[in-house]
CSV table of C-alpha atoms and ligand atoms in Angstrom, one decimal:
chain,number,residue,atom,x,y,z
C,1,MET,CA,0.0,0.1,-0.1
C,2,GLN,CA,1.3,3.3,-0.9
C,3,ARG,CA,-0.4,6.6,0.3
C,4,VAL,CA,0.3,9.8,-2.0
C,5,PHE,CA,0.4,13.5,-0.7
C,6,ASN,CA,-3.1,14.6,-1.7
C,7,PHE,CA,-3.4,18.3,-2.2
C,8,ASN,CA,-7.0,18.3,-3.0
C,9,ALA,CA,-8.9,21.4,-1.6
C,10,GLY,CA,-11.7,19.4,-0.2
C,11,PRO,CA,-12.4,16.8,0.8
C,12,ALA,CA,-8.9,17.0,1.8
C,13,MET,CA,-6.2,14.4,3.1
C,14,LEU,CA,-6.5,13.1,6.8
C,15,PRO,CA,-3.7,12.3,8.9
C,16,THR,CA,-2.6,8.7,8.8
C,17,GLU,CA,-2.8,8.3,12.6
C,18,VAL,CA,-6.4,9.2,12.4
C,19,LEU,CA,-7.3,6.8,9.5
C,20,GLU,CA,-5.5,4.0,11.5
C,21,ARG,CA,-7.3,4.7,14.8
C,22,ALA,CA,-10.8,4.8,12.8
C,23,LYS,CA,-9.8,1.4,11.1
C,24,GLU,CA,-8.6,0.0,14.7
C,25,GLU,CA,-11.8,1.2,16.2
C,26,MET,CA,-14.1,0.2,13.3
C,27,LEU,CA,-15.8,-3.2,14.4
C,28,ASP,CA,-16.0,-2.7,18.2
C,29,TRP,CA,-16.1,0.7,19.5
C,30,LYS,CA,-15.1,1.0,23.1
C,31,GLY,CA,-16.3,-2.5,24.0
C,32,THR,CA,-19.7,-2.0,22.5
C,33,GLY,CA,-19.3,-5.0,19.8
C,34,MET,CA,-20.3,-2.5,17.2
C,35,SER,CA,-19.2,0.1,15.1
C,36,ILE,CA,-20.0,3.6,16.0
C,37,MET,CA,-22.1,4.0,12.7
C,38,GLU,CA,-24.6,1.3,14.4
C,39,LEU,CA,-24.7,3.1,17.9
C,40,SER,CA,-27.8,5.1,18.8
C,41,HIS,CA,-27.0,8.7,18.8
C,42,ARG,CA,-28.9,9.1,22.2
C,43,GLY,CA,-27.1,6.6,23.8
C,44,HIS,CA,-24.6,7.3,26.7
C,45,HIS,CA,-21.6,6.2,24.5
C,46,PHE,CA,-22.5,8.6,21.5
C,47,VAL,CA,-23.5,11.4,23.9
C,48,GLU,CA,-20.2,11.1,25.8
C,49,LEU,CA,-18.4,11.5,22.6
C,50,ALA,CA,-20.4,14.6,21.6
C,51,GLU,CA,-19.8,16.3,24.6
C,52,GLN,CA,-16.0,15.5,24.5
C,53,SER,CA,-15.7,16.7,21.1
C,54,GLU,CA,-17.5,19.9,22.3
C,55,LYS,CA,-15.0,20.3,25.0
C,56,ASP,CA,-12.1,19.7,23.0
C,57,LEU,CA,-13.0,22.3,20.2
C,58,ARG,CA,-13.7,24.7,23.0
C,59,GLU,CA,-10.3,24.0,24.4
C,60,LEU,CA,-8.6,24.3,21.0
C,61,MET,CA,-10.1,27.4,19.9
C,62,ASN,CA,-10.5,29.1,23.3
C,63,ILE,CA,-14.3,29.3,22.9
C,64,PRO,CA,-16.0,31.3,25.6
C,65,GLU,CA,-19.0,30.0,27.8
C,66,ASP,CA,-21.2,32.5,26.0
C,67,TYR,CA,-21.0,30.6,22.7
C,68,TYR,CA,-22.8,27.4,21.8
C,69,VAL,CA,-20.9,25.1,19.6
C,70,LEU,CA,-23.2,23.1,17.2
C,71,PHE,CA,-22.3,20.1,15.1
C,72,LEU,CA,-24.8,20.1,12.2
C,73,SER,CA,-25.6,17.9,9.1
C,74,GLY,CA,-25.0,19.4,5.8
C,75,GLY,CA,-21.9,21.4,4.4
C,76,ALA,CA,-20.8,24.9,4.8
C,77,THR,CA,-23.3,25.7,2.1
C,78,THR,CA,-26.2,25.0,4.7
C,79,GLN,CA,-25.0,27.9,6.6
C,80,PHE,CA,-25.3,30.2,3.5
C,81,ALA,CA,-29.0,29.9,4.2
C,82,MET,CA,-29.1,29.3,7.8
C,83,VAL,CA,-27.4,32.6,8.7
C,84,PRO,CA,-29.7,34.9,6.9
C,85,LEU,CA,-32.8,32.8,7.9
C,86,ASN,CA,-31.9,33.3,11.7
C,87,LEU,CA,-30.0,36.7,11.7
C,88,MET,CA,-31.7,39.0,9.2
C,89,GLY,CA,-34.5,39.3,11.8
C,90,GLU,CA,-37.0,42.3,11.1
C,91,ARG,CA,-34.2,44.2,9.4
C,92,LEU,CA,-34.1,42.0,6.4
C,93,ALA,CA,-30.7,43.5,5.4
C,94,ALA,CA,-27.2,42.6,5.7
C,95,ASP,CA,-23.7,43.4,4.5
C,96,TYR,CA,-21.4,40.8,2.6
C,97,ILE,CA,-17.8,41.3,1.5
C,98,GLU,CA,-17.5,39.5,-2.0
C,99,THR,CA,-13.7,38.3,-2.4
C,100,GLY,CA,-14.3,35.2,-4.5
C,101,THR,CA,-16.4,32.1,-5.3
C,102,TRP,CA,-17.6,31.2,-2.0
C,103,SER,CA,-18.7,34.6,-0.7
C,104,LYS,CA,-20.5,35.0,-4.1
C,105,LYS,CA,-22.5,31.9,-3.3
C,106,ALA,CA,-23.3,33.1,0.1
C,107,ILE,CA,-24.3,36.4,-1.3
C,108,ALA,CA,-26.7,34.6,-3.7
C,109,GLU,CA,-28.2,32.6,-1.1
C,110,ALA,CA,-28.7,35.5,1.4
C,111,LYS,CA,-30.4,37.5,-1.4
C,112,ARG,CA,-33.3,35.0,-1.1
C,113,TYR,CA,-34.3,36.2,2.4
C,114,GLY,CA,-33.2,39.9,2.5
C,115,ASP,CA,-31.7,42.9,1.1
C,116,VAL,CA,-28.1,42.3,0.5
C,117,ASN,CA,-25.5,45.0,0.4
C,118,ILE,CA,-22.2,44.2,-1.2
C,119,ALA,CA,-19.9,46.6,1.1
C,120,ALA,CA,-16.5,45.7,-0.5
C,121,LYS,CA,-15.1,43.3,-3.3
C,122,THR,CA,-12.0,42.0,-4.5
C,123,GLN,CA,-9.8,44.8,-6.4
C,124,TYR,CA,-6.6,44.5,-8.3
C,125,GLU,CA,-3.4,46.4,-8.2
C,126,ASN,CA,-0.7,45.5,-10.8
C,127,GLU,CA,-2.9,42.3,-11.3
C,128,LYS,CA,-2.6,41.3,-7.7
C,129,ALA,CA,-6.0,40.7,-5.9
C,130,TYR,CA,-6.7,42.5,-2.6
C,131,VAL,CA,-9.5,44.2,-0.6
C,132,VAL,CA,-9.5,47.8,0.5
C,133,ALA,CA,-9.3,48.5,4.5
C,134,PRO,CA,-12.6,48.1,6.4
C,135,GLU,CA,-12.7,51.9,6.8
C,136,GLU,CA,-13.2,52.4,3.3
C,137,TRP,CA,-16.3,49.6,3.3
C,138,GLN,CA,-19.6,50.9,2.2
C,139,LEU,CA,-21.4,49.5,5.4
C,140,ARG,CA,-25.2,50.1,5.6
C,141,SER,CA,-26.5,51.4,9.0
C,142,ASP,CA,-29.4,49.1,9.3
C,143,ALA,CA,-27.6,45.7,8.6
C,144,ALA,CA,-28.4,42.9,10.9
C,145,TYR,CA,-24.7,41.4,10.3
C,146,LEU,CA,-21.6,41.5,8.1
C,147,HIS,CA,-20.7,38.2,6.5
C,148,TYR,CA,-17.3,37.6,5.0
C,149,THR,CA,-14.9,34.6,4.0
C,150,PRO,CA,-11.7,35.1,5.7
C,151,ASN,CA,-10.1,32.4,3.3
C,152,GLU,CA,-11.2,32.1,-0.4
C,153,THR,CA,-10.3,28.6,-1.0
C,154,ILE,CA,-10.5,28.8,-4.8
C,155,ASP,CA,-8.6,32.0,-5.2
C,156,GLY,CA,-6.2,31.6,-2.4
C,157,LEU,CA,-7.1,34.9,-0.8
C,158,GLU,CA,-7.1,35.4,2.9
C,159,PHE,CA,-7.5,38.3,5.4
C,160,GLN,CA,-4.7,38.7,7.6
C,161,TYR,CA,-6.8,40.9,10.2
C,162,ILE,CA,-10.3,40.5,11.7
C,163,PRO,CA,-12.4,43.6,10.8
C,164,ASP,CA,-13.6,45.6,13.6
C,165,VAL,CA,-17.4,46.2,12.9
C,166,ALA,CA,-20.4,47.4,14.7
C,167,VAL,CA,-22.6,44.6,13.9
C,168,PRO,CA,-22.2,40.7,14.6
C,169,LEU,CA,-19.6,39.6,12.4
C,170,VAL,CA,-20.1,36.3,10.5
C,171,ALA,CA,-17.3,34.4,9.1
C,172,ASP,CA,-17.1,31.2,7.0
C,173,MET,CA,-14.0,29.6,8.1
C,174,THR,CA,-14.4,26.2,6.2
C,175,SER,CA,-10.7,26.4,4.9
C,176,MET,CA,-9.1,28.1,7.6
C,177,ILE,CA,-10.5,27.1,10.9
C,178,LEU,CA,-8.1,25.7,13.3
C,179,SER,CA,-5.2,26.6,11.0
C,180,ARG,CA,-4.1,29.7,13.3
C,181,PRO,CA,-5.3,31.1,16.6
C,182,ILE,CA,-8.5,33.2,16.2
C,183,ASP,CA,-10.2,35.7,18.8
C,184,VAL,CA,-13.7,34.1,18.9
C,185,THR,CA,-15.0,36.9,20.8
C,186,LYS,CA,-14.8,39.0,17.8
C,187,PHE,CA,-17.2,37.1,16.1
C,188,GLY,CA,-21.1,36.6,16.1
C,189,ILE,CA,-20.9,33.5,14.2
C,190,ILE,CA,-18.0,31.1,12.8
C,191,TYR,CA,-19.1,28.2,10.8
C,192,ALA,CA,-17.0,25.8,8.7
C,193,GLY,CA,-17.6,22.7,6.7
C,194,ALA,CA,-15.7,19.8,7.9
C,195,GLN,CA,-14.0,18.2,5.0
C,196,LYS,CA,-11.1,20.6,4.9
C,197,ASN,CA,-9.6,21.0,8.4
C,198,ILE,CA,-12.0,19.2,10.6
C,199,GLY,CA,-12.4,15.8,9.1
C,200,GLN,CA,-15.2,14.2,6.7
C,201,ALA,CA,-17.7,15.8,4.5
C,202,GLY,CA,-21.3,16.0,5.8
C,203,LEU,CA,-20.9,17.7,8.9
C,204,ASN,CA,-20.5,21.3,9.6
C,205,VAL,CA,-19.6,23.2,12.8
C,206,VAL,CA,-21.1,26.5,14.0
C,207,ILE,CA,-19.9,28.7,16.7
C,208,ILE,CA,-22.6,31.1,17.7
C,209,ARG,CA,-22.9,33.8,20.5
C,210,LYS,CA,-25.7,33.0,22.8
C,211,ASP,CA,-27.6,36.2,22.3
C,212,LEU,CA,-27.9,35.7,18.6
C,213,VAL,CA,-29.8,32.6,18.9
C,214,ARG,CA,-33.3,33.7,18.6
C,215,GLU,CA,-36.6,33.2,16.7
C,216,PRO,CA,-35.6,32.6,13.0
C,217,LEU,CA,-37.8,34.0,10.0
C,218,PRO,CA,-41.2,32.1,10.0
C,219,LEU,CA,-40.7,29.9,7.1
C,220,THR,CA,-37.3,28.5,8.3
C,221,PRO,CA,-37.1,24.7,8.0
C,222,THR,CA,-37.1,23.5,11.5
C,223,LEU,CA,-33.5,21.9,11.2
C,224,TYR,CA,-32.3,25.3,10.0
C,225,SER,CA,-33.2,26.8,13.3
C,226,TYR,CA,-30.1,27.5,15.5
C,227,GLN,CA,-32.6,27.8,18.6
C,228,VAL,CA,-33.9,24.3,17.7
C,229,GLN,CA,-30.2,23.0,17.4
C,230,ALA,CA,-29.1,24.5,20.4
C,231,GLU,CA,-31.9,23.6,22.6
C,232,SER,CA,-31.7,19.8,21.5
C,233,LYS,CA,-28.0,19.7,21.6
C,234,CYS,CA,-27.7,19.0,18.0
C,235,LEU,CA,-29.9,15.9,18.5
C,236,TYR,CA,-33.2,17.0,17.1
C,237,ASN,CA,-32.8,14.4,14.4
C,238,THR,CA,-29.9,11.9,13.8
C,239,PRO,CA,-26.8,13.8,13.3
C,240,PRO,CA,-23.9,12.5,10.9
C,241,THR,CA,-22.7,10.3,13.6
C,242,TYR,CA,-19.4,9.0,12.2
C,243,ALA,CA,-18.5,12.4,10.7
C,244,TRP,CA,-18.7,13.6,14.0
C,245,TYR,CA,-16.6,10.9,15.4
C,246,ILE,CA,-13.8,11.7,12.7
C,247,ALA,CA,-14.0,15.3,13.8
C,248,SER,CA,-13.4,13.9,17.5
C,249,LEU,CA,-10.3,12.1,16.3
C,250,MET,CA,-9.1,15.2,14.3
C,251,PHE,CA,-9.4,17.3,17.6
C,252,ASP,CA,-7.4,14.6,19.4
C,253,TRP,CA,-4.7,14.6,17.0
C,254,LEU,CA,-4.6,18.2,16.6
C,255,LYS,CA,-4.1,18.3,20.6
C,256,ASP,CA,-1.4,15.8,20.2
C,257,GLN,CA,0.5,18.2,17.7
C,258,GLY,CA,0.6,20.8,20.4
C,259,GLY,CA,-2.7,22.5,19.7
C,260,VAL,CA,-3.6,25.5,17.3
C,261,GLU,CA,-0.3,27.5,18.2
C,262,ALA,CA,1.9,24.8,17.5
C,263,ILE,CA,0.3,23.9,14.0
C,264,TYR,CA,0.0,27.4,13.2
C,265,LYS,CA,3.9,27.7,13.3
C,266,MET,CA,4.2,24.7,11.1
C,267,ASN,CA,1.6,26.1,8.8
C,268,GLN,CA,3.5,29.5,8.2
C,269,ARG,CA,6.7,27.7,7.6
C,270,LYS,CA,5.0,25.4,4.9
C,271,ALA,CA,3.2,28.4,3.1
C,272,ALA,CA,6.4,30.5,3.2
C,273,LYS,CA,8.6,27.7,1.6
C,274,LEU,CA,6.1,27.5,-1.5
C,275,TYR,CA,5.6,31.4,-2.0
C,276,GLN,CA,9.5,31.5,-1.7
C,277,VAL,CA,10.0,29.3,-4.4
C,278,ILE,CA,7.1,31.2,-6.6
C,279,ASP,CA,9.0,34.6,-5.9
C,280,ASP,CA,12.5,33.3,-6.5
C,281,TYR,CA,11.4,31.8,-9.9
C,282,SER,CA,9.0,34.6,-10.8
C,283,HIS,CA,9.9,34.5,-14.3
C,284,PHE,CA,8.3,31.0,-14.3
C,285,TYR,CA,5.6,31.1,-11.7
C,286,VAL,CA,3.3,33.6,-10.8
C,287,ASN,CA,0.8,34.1,-7.8
C,288,LYS,CA,-2.0,36.9,-8.3
C,289,VAL,CA,-2.7,37.9,-5.0
C,290,ARG,CA,-1.2,40.9,-3.1
C,291,LYS,CA,1.4,39.6,-0.5
C,292,ASP,CA,-0.7,40.8,2.5
C,293,PHE,CA,-3.8,38.7,1.2
C,294,ARG,CA,-1.9,35.5,0.5
C,295,SER,CA,-3.5,32.5,1.8
C,296,MET,CA,-1.7,30.1,4.2
C,297,MET,CA,-4.0,27.1,3.2
C,298,ASN,CA,-4.4,27.4,-0.3
C,299,VAL,CA,-1.4,28.5,-2.3
C,300,MET,CA,-2.4,29.1,-5.8
C,301,PHE,CA,-0.1,29.9,-8.8
C,302,TYR,CA,0.1,29.8,-12.4
C,303,LEU,CA,3.0,28.8,-14.9
C,304,GLN,CA,4.0,31.8,-16.9
C,305,GLN,CA,4.0,29.5,-19.7
C,306,GLU,CA,0.5,28.2,-19.5
C,307,ALA,CA,1.0,25.5,-22.0
C,308,LEU,CA,3.4,23.7,-19.4
C,309,THR,CA,0.5,23.3,-16.7
C,310,SER,CA,-0.6,19.7,-17.6
C,311,ASN,CA,3.0,18.7,-17.8
C,312,PHE,CA,3.8,20.2,-14.5
C,313,LEU,CA,0.7,18.3,-13.0
C,314,ASN,CA,1.4,14.9,-14.6
C,315,GLU,CA,5.2,15.1,-13.6
C,316,ALA,CA,4.3,16.1,-9.9
C,317,GLN,CA,1.8,13.1,-9.9
C,318,GLN,CA,4.7,10.8,-10.6
C,319,GLU,CA,6.4,12.1,-7.6
C,320,GLY,CA,3.2,11.2,-5.4
C,321,LEU,CA,2.2,14.9,-5.4
C,322,VAL,CA,-1.5,14.7,-6.5
C,323,ASN,CA,-4.5,16.7,-7.2
C,324,LEU,CA,-2.5,19.9,-7.5
C,325,ARG,CA,-4.9,21.1,-10.2
C,326,GLY,CA,-6.5,24.6,-9.6
C,327,HIS,CA,-10.3,24.9,-9.5
C,328,ARG,CA,-12.1,24.5,-12.8
C,329,VAL,CA,-13.1,28.1,-12.6
C,330,SER,CA,-9.4,29.5,-12.0
C,331,GLY,CA,-7.2,27.1,-13.6
C,332,GLY,CA,-3.7,27.2,-12.8
C,333,VAL,CA,-2.1,25.1,-10.0
C,334,ARG,CA,-3.5,25.2,-6.1
C,335,ALA,CA,-1.6,23.6,-3.3
C,336,SER,CA,-4.0,22.9,-0.5
C,337,ILE,CA,-2.1,22.4,2.4
C,338,TYR,CA,-4.3,22.2,5.6
C,339,ASN,CA,-3.2,20.8,8.9
C,340,PRO,CA,-2.7,17.2,8.1
C,341,MET,CA,-0.3,17.8,5.1
C,342,PRO,CA,3.3,17.1,6.5
C,343,GLU,CA,6.0,19.6,6.0
C,344,GLN,CA,8.0,16.8,4.1
C,345,ALA,CA,5.4,17.0,1.4
C,346,ILE,CA,6.0,20.7,1.2
C,347,ASP,CA,9.8,20.2,0.7
C,348,LEU,CA,9.3,17.5,-1.9
C,349,LEU,CA,6.7,19.9,-3.8
C,350,ALA,CA,9.2,22.9,-3.4
C,351,LYS,CA,12.1,20.9,-4.7
C,352,PHE,CA,9.9,19.6,-7.7
C,353,MET,CA,8.9,23.1,-8.5
C,354,VAL,CA,12.5,24.5,-8.6
C,355,ASP,CA,13.5,21.3,-10.7
C,356,PHE,CA,10.8,21.9,-12.9
C,357,ALA,CA,11.5,25.4,-13.5
C,358,LYS,CA,15.3,24.9,-14.0
C,359,ARG,CA,14.5,22.1,-16.5
C,360,HIS,CA,11.8,24.3,-18.6
C,361,GLY,CA,12.7,27.8,-17.7
T,401,PLP,C1,-15.5,24.1,0.6
T,401,PLP,C2,-16.1,25.6,0.8
T,401,PLP,C3,-17.6,25.8,1.2
T,401,PLP,C4,-18.5,24.6,0.5
T,401,PLP,O1,-18.5,23.6,1.6
T,401,PLP,P1,-19.5,22.6,1.4
T,401,PLP,O2,-19.3,21.7,2.6
T,401,PLP,O3,-19.2,21.6,0.3
T,401,PLP,O4,-21.0,22.9,1.6
T,401,PLP,C5,-17.9,26.8,1.5
T,401,PLP,N1,-17.1,27.9,1.9
T,401,PLP,C6,-15.8,27.9,1.9
T,401,PLP,C7,-14.9,29.0,2.2
T,401,PLP,C8,-15.1,26.6,1.2
T,401,PLP,O5,-13.9,26.4,1.1
């Protein structure tokens, strides 16, 4: 058996240790004689797992008591609807920052429920993408909240600061949650689909300040109400138990790595190594994001000679570096390097990039 280094943006690679443990525990979970998939979600075994995973995430992210932590079924896309349904209230108006594909989708969904103002959009300076400073955002005074995407996964554009705004701040952290320390108290809602940094698809995690949990818009489906989910401890219906279990293993693994502070140091080194090659070989590679918005998790670049891209991808694959193709809307090359991607894989990729540029440059 040979495992490759999978640079896919999501579903993304998982640590071998997590997969090994899931395999070991598959047939008989904690002496129950069954797999976790077959256990009742209301039995004490599963409830203990649910409580422990919440505790672990609270510890990893330093989440205060006045926030709920919800484990819900569906992807991050579920939140594109849940956020406006629950937060628009009587104002029926919200501000959004548009920085790429995912924020556009969030905006399109919110427009079904209220009046959406785009307070700022990606701009370009010498063909490099960036966003103007928050002082220049066109915020509306009656907005119920401000939504933004701290890391745009497809475009590789990441905010290096948390905007300070008067209304509750809502963030889609799907591709950067747990990659760096975050001051949770700056946010009204943080949400993330699990298949990038938390584990398996089908689950999404929501961290919501308790005072924002209230009656949603009248037509809201029962399952899309934060109130219902919080009051039932996410057991209103059957949650995605296996995905929740994988998330709990990921939290254990991250604690073993030394937590978010420690992994952040490694993540910074990993990204810096790849951007260094891109900058050193700028006649050959180009990144189209201004330096202060470069993503730590999704390193996006193009080959100056575009025709060499498929060659690059094929040769990389032969080295065991797979799924480096950029998203279909952006093209180019993208290395998604979430927490589980080992630094050794980054060294291999950096070396491959240098060799390739020397051979073809
Ligand atoms: C992947 C991704 C999504 C979509 O997540 P699903 O779980 O597929 O719904 C949303 N937002 C961001 C930032 C993403 O990276």
